[in-house]
Short mmCIF file of C-alpha atoms in Angstrom, two decimals:
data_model
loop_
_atom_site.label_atom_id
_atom_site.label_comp_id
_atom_site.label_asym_id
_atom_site.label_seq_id
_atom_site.Cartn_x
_atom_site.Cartn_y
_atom_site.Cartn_z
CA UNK F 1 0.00 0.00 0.00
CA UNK F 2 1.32 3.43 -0.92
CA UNK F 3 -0.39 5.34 1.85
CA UNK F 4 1.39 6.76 4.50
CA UNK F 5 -0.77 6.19 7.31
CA UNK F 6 -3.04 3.15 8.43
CA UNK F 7 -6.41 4.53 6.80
CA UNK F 8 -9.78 2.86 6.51
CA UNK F 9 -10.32 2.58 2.29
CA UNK F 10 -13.07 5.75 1.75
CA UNK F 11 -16.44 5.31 0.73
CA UNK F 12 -16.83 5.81 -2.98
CA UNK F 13 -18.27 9.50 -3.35
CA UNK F 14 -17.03 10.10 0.37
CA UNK F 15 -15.06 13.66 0.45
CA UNK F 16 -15.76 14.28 3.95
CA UNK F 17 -11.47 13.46 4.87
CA UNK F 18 -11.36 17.12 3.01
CA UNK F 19 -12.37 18.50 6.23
CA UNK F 20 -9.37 17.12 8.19
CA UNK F 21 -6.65 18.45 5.26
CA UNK F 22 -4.16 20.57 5.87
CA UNK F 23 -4.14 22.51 3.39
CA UNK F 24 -7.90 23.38 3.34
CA UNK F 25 -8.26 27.56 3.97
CA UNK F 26 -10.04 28.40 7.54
CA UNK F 27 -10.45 31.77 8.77
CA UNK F 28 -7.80 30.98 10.83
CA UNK F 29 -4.75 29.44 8.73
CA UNK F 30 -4.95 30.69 4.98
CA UNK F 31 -3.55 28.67 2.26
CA UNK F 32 -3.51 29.84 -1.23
CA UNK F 33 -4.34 27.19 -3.22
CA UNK F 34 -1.96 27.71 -5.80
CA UNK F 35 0.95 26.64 -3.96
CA UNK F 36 -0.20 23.17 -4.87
CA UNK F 37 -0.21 23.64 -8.92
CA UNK F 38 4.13 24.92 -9.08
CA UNK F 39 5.80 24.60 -12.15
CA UNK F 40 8.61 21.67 -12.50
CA UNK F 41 11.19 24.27 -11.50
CA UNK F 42 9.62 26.42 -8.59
CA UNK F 43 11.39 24.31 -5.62
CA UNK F 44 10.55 26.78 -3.02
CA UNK F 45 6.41 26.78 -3.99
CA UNK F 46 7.24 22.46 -4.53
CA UNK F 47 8.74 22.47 -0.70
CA UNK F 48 6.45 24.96 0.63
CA UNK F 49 3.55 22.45 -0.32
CA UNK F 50 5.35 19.56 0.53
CA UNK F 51 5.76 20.76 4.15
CA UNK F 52 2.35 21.37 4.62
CA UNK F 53 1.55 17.87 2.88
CA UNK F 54 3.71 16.44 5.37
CA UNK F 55 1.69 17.78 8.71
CA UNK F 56 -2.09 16.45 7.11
CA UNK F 57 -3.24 13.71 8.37
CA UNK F 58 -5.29 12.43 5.06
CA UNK F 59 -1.82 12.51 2.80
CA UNK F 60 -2.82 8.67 1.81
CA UNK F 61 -6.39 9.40 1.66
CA UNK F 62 -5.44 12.43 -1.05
CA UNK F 63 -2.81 10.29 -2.07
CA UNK F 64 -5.31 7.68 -3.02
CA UNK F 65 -8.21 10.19 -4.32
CA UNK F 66 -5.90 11.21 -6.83
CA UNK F 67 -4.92 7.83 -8.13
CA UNK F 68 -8.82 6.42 -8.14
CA UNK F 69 -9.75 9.82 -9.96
CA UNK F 70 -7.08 10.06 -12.18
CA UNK F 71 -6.20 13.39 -10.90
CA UNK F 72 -2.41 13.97 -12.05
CA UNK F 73 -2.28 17.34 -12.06
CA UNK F 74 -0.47 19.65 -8.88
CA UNK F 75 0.42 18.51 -5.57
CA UNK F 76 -1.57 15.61 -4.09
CA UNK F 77 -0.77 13.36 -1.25
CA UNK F 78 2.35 15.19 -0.83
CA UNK F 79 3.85 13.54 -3.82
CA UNK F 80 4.16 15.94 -7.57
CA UNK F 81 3.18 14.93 -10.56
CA UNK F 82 5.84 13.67 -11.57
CA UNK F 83 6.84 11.73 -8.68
CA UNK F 84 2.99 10.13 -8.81
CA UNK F 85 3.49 9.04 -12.42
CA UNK F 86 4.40 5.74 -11.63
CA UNK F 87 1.39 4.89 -9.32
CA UNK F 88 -0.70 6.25 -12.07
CA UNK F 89 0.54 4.43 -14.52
CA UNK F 90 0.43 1.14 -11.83
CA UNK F 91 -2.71 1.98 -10.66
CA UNK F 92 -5.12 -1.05 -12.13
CA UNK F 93 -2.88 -3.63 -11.02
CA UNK F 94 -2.52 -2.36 -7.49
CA UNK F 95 -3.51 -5.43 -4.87
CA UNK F 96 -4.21 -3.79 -1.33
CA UNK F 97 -5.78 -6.86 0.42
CA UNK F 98 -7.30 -4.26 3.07
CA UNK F 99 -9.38 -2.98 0.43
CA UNK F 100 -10.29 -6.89 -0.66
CA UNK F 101 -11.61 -6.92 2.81
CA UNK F 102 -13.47 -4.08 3.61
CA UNK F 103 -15.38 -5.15 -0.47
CA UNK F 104 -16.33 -8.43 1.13
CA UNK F 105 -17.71 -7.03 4.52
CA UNK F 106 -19.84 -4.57 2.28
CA UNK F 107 -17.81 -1.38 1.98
CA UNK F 108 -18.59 0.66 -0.62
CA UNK F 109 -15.06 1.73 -2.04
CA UNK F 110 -13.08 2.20 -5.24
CA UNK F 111 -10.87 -1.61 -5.89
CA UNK F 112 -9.13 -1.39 -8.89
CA UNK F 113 -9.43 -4.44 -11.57
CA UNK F 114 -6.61 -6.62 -9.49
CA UNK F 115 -8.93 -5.98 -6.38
CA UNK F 116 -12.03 -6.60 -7.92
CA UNK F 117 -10.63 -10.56 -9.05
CA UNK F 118 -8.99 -10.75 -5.44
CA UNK F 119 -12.96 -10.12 -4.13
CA UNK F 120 -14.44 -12.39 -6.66
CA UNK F 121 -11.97 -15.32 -5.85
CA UNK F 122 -12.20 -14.76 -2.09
CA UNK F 123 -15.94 -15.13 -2.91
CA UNK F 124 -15.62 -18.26 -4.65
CA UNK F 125 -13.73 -20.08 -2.19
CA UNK F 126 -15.84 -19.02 0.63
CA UNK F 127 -18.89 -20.28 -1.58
CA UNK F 128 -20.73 -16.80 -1.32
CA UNK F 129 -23.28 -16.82 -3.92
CA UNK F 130 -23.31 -14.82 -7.04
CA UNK F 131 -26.14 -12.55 -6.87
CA UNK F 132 -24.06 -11.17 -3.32
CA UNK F 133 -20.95 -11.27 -4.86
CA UNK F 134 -22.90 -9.29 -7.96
CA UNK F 135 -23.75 -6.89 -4.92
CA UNK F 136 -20.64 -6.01 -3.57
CA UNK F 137 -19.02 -5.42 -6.88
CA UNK F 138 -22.05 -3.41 -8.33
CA UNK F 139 -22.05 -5.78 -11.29
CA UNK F 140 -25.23 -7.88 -12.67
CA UNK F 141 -25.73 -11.48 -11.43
CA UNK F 142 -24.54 -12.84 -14.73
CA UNK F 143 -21.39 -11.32 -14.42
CA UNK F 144 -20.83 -12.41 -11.39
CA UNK F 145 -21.42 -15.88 -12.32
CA UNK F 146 -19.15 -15.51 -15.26
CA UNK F 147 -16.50 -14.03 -13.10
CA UNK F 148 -17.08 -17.46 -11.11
CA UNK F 149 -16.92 -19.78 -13.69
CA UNK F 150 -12.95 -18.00 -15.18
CA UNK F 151 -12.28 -18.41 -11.56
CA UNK F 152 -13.34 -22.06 -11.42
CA UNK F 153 -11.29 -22.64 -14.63
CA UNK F 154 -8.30 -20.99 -13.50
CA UNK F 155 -8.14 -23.20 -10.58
CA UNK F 156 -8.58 -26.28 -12.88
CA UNK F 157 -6.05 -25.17 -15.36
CA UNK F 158 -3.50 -24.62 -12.62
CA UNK F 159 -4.54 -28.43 -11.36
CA UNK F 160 -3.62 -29.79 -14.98
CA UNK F 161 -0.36 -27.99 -14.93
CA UNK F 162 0.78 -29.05 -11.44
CA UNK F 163 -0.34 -32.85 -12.77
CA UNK F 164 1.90 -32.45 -15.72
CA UNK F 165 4.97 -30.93 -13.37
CA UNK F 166 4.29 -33.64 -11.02
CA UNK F 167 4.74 -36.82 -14.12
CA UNK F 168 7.23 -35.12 -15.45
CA UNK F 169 9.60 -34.92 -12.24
CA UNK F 170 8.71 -38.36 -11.89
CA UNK F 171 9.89 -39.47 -14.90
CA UNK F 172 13.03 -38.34 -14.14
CA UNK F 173 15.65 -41.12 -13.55
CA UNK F 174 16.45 -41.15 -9.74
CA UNK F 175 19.78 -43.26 -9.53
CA UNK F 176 23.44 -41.84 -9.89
CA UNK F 177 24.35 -39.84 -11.64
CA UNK F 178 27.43 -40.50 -13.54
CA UNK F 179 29.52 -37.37 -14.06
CA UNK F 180 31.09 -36.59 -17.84
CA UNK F 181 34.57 -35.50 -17.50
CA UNK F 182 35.82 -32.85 -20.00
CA UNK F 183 38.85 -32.57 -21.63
CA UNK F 184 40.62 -29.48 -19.40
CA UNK F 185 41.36 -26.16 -21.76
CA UNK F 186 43.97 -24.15 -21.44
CA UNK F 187 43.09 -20.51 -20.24
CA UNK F 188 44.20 -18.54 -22.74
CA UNK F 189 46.94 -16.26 -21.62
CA UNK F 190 47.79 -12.11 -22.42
CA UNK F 191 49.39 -13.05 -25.82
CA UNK F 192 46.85 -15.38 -27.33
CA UNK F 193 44.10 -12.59 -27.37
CA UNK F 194 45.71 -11.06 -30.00
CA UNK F 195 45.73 -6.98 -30.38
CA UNK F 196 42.31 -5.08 -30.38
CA UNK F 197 41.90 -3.41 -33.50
#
């Protein structure tokens, strides 16, 4: 998990954590928003942000806002744009089995696609029907039985190919092993490499 403190996943549509930012503007402490959108090379408006970033208790929740919205523009999570890219660009095949969880006790949050097969194969092997899995991931009750049946073929496959491993290692002759002596070579010394041209 990229998240920099140990945060219950938010509810999809949930922006309430906005409240506890640090950055948000009261009467009392003024931030200018802008301070969060610096150019590549304005360091001192990139560590002024930072430094606030780094006092807010929601950094992973922002953090993870901006990855489930897509949001790569300015300072989020206390991390810039460019240092976010990679997340971004890793985003679907994140696995955060906290998130798994909190889908299959009914939370209403934002799994990516790696997330959403973790739930569905959790499901399967705790023989939860489809139309509940089909309510946790917001899908229809075909799909979820469709998601079911991959998962049932993915376990047989793997079966099969554990079989096959398994006859083949035991096809393998178990006595000694006789050892093949080669002829020994001569290293070649400094003046039979030649000159480099």
């Amino acid at each position: 998990m990229h998240s920099t403190e140990n945060q219950t996943p938010r509810t999809l549509g949930d922006h309430t954590w906005q409240q506890s930012a640090a950055c948000r503007s009261t009467i009392h402490n003024q931030v200018d928003p802008d301070i969060f959108f610096p150019e590549p090379d304005e360091m001192a408006r990139i560590r002024a942000a930072k430094t606030l970033c780094a006092q807010c208790p929601v950094r992973g929740t922002c953090l993870d806002a901006a990855l489930e919205n897509g949001d790569r523009d300015g300072i989020r999570g206390g991390m810039t744009e460019e240092e976010r890219d990679p997340l971004h660009r890793n985003f679907k095949s994140r696995l955060d089995y906290a998130r798994v969880n909190a889908v299959l006790a009914g939370r209403d949050i934002h799994v990516t696609h790696a997330e959403r097969q973790a739930v569905a194969r959790a499901a399967y092997q705790a023989d939860m029907p489809a139309d509940r899995l089909a309510r946790l991931l917001k899908v229809t009750e075909e799909h979820a039985q469709k998601l079911y049946r991959r998962i049932r073929r993915q376990i047989r496959n793997r079966a099969v190919d554990q079989q096959k491993k398994a006859k083949k290692a035991a096809k393998k002759p178990r006595g000694r092993t006789e050892t093949v002596k080669t002829p020994a070579t001569k290293t070649p010394g400094r003046d039979d490499l030649g000159t480099a041209a």
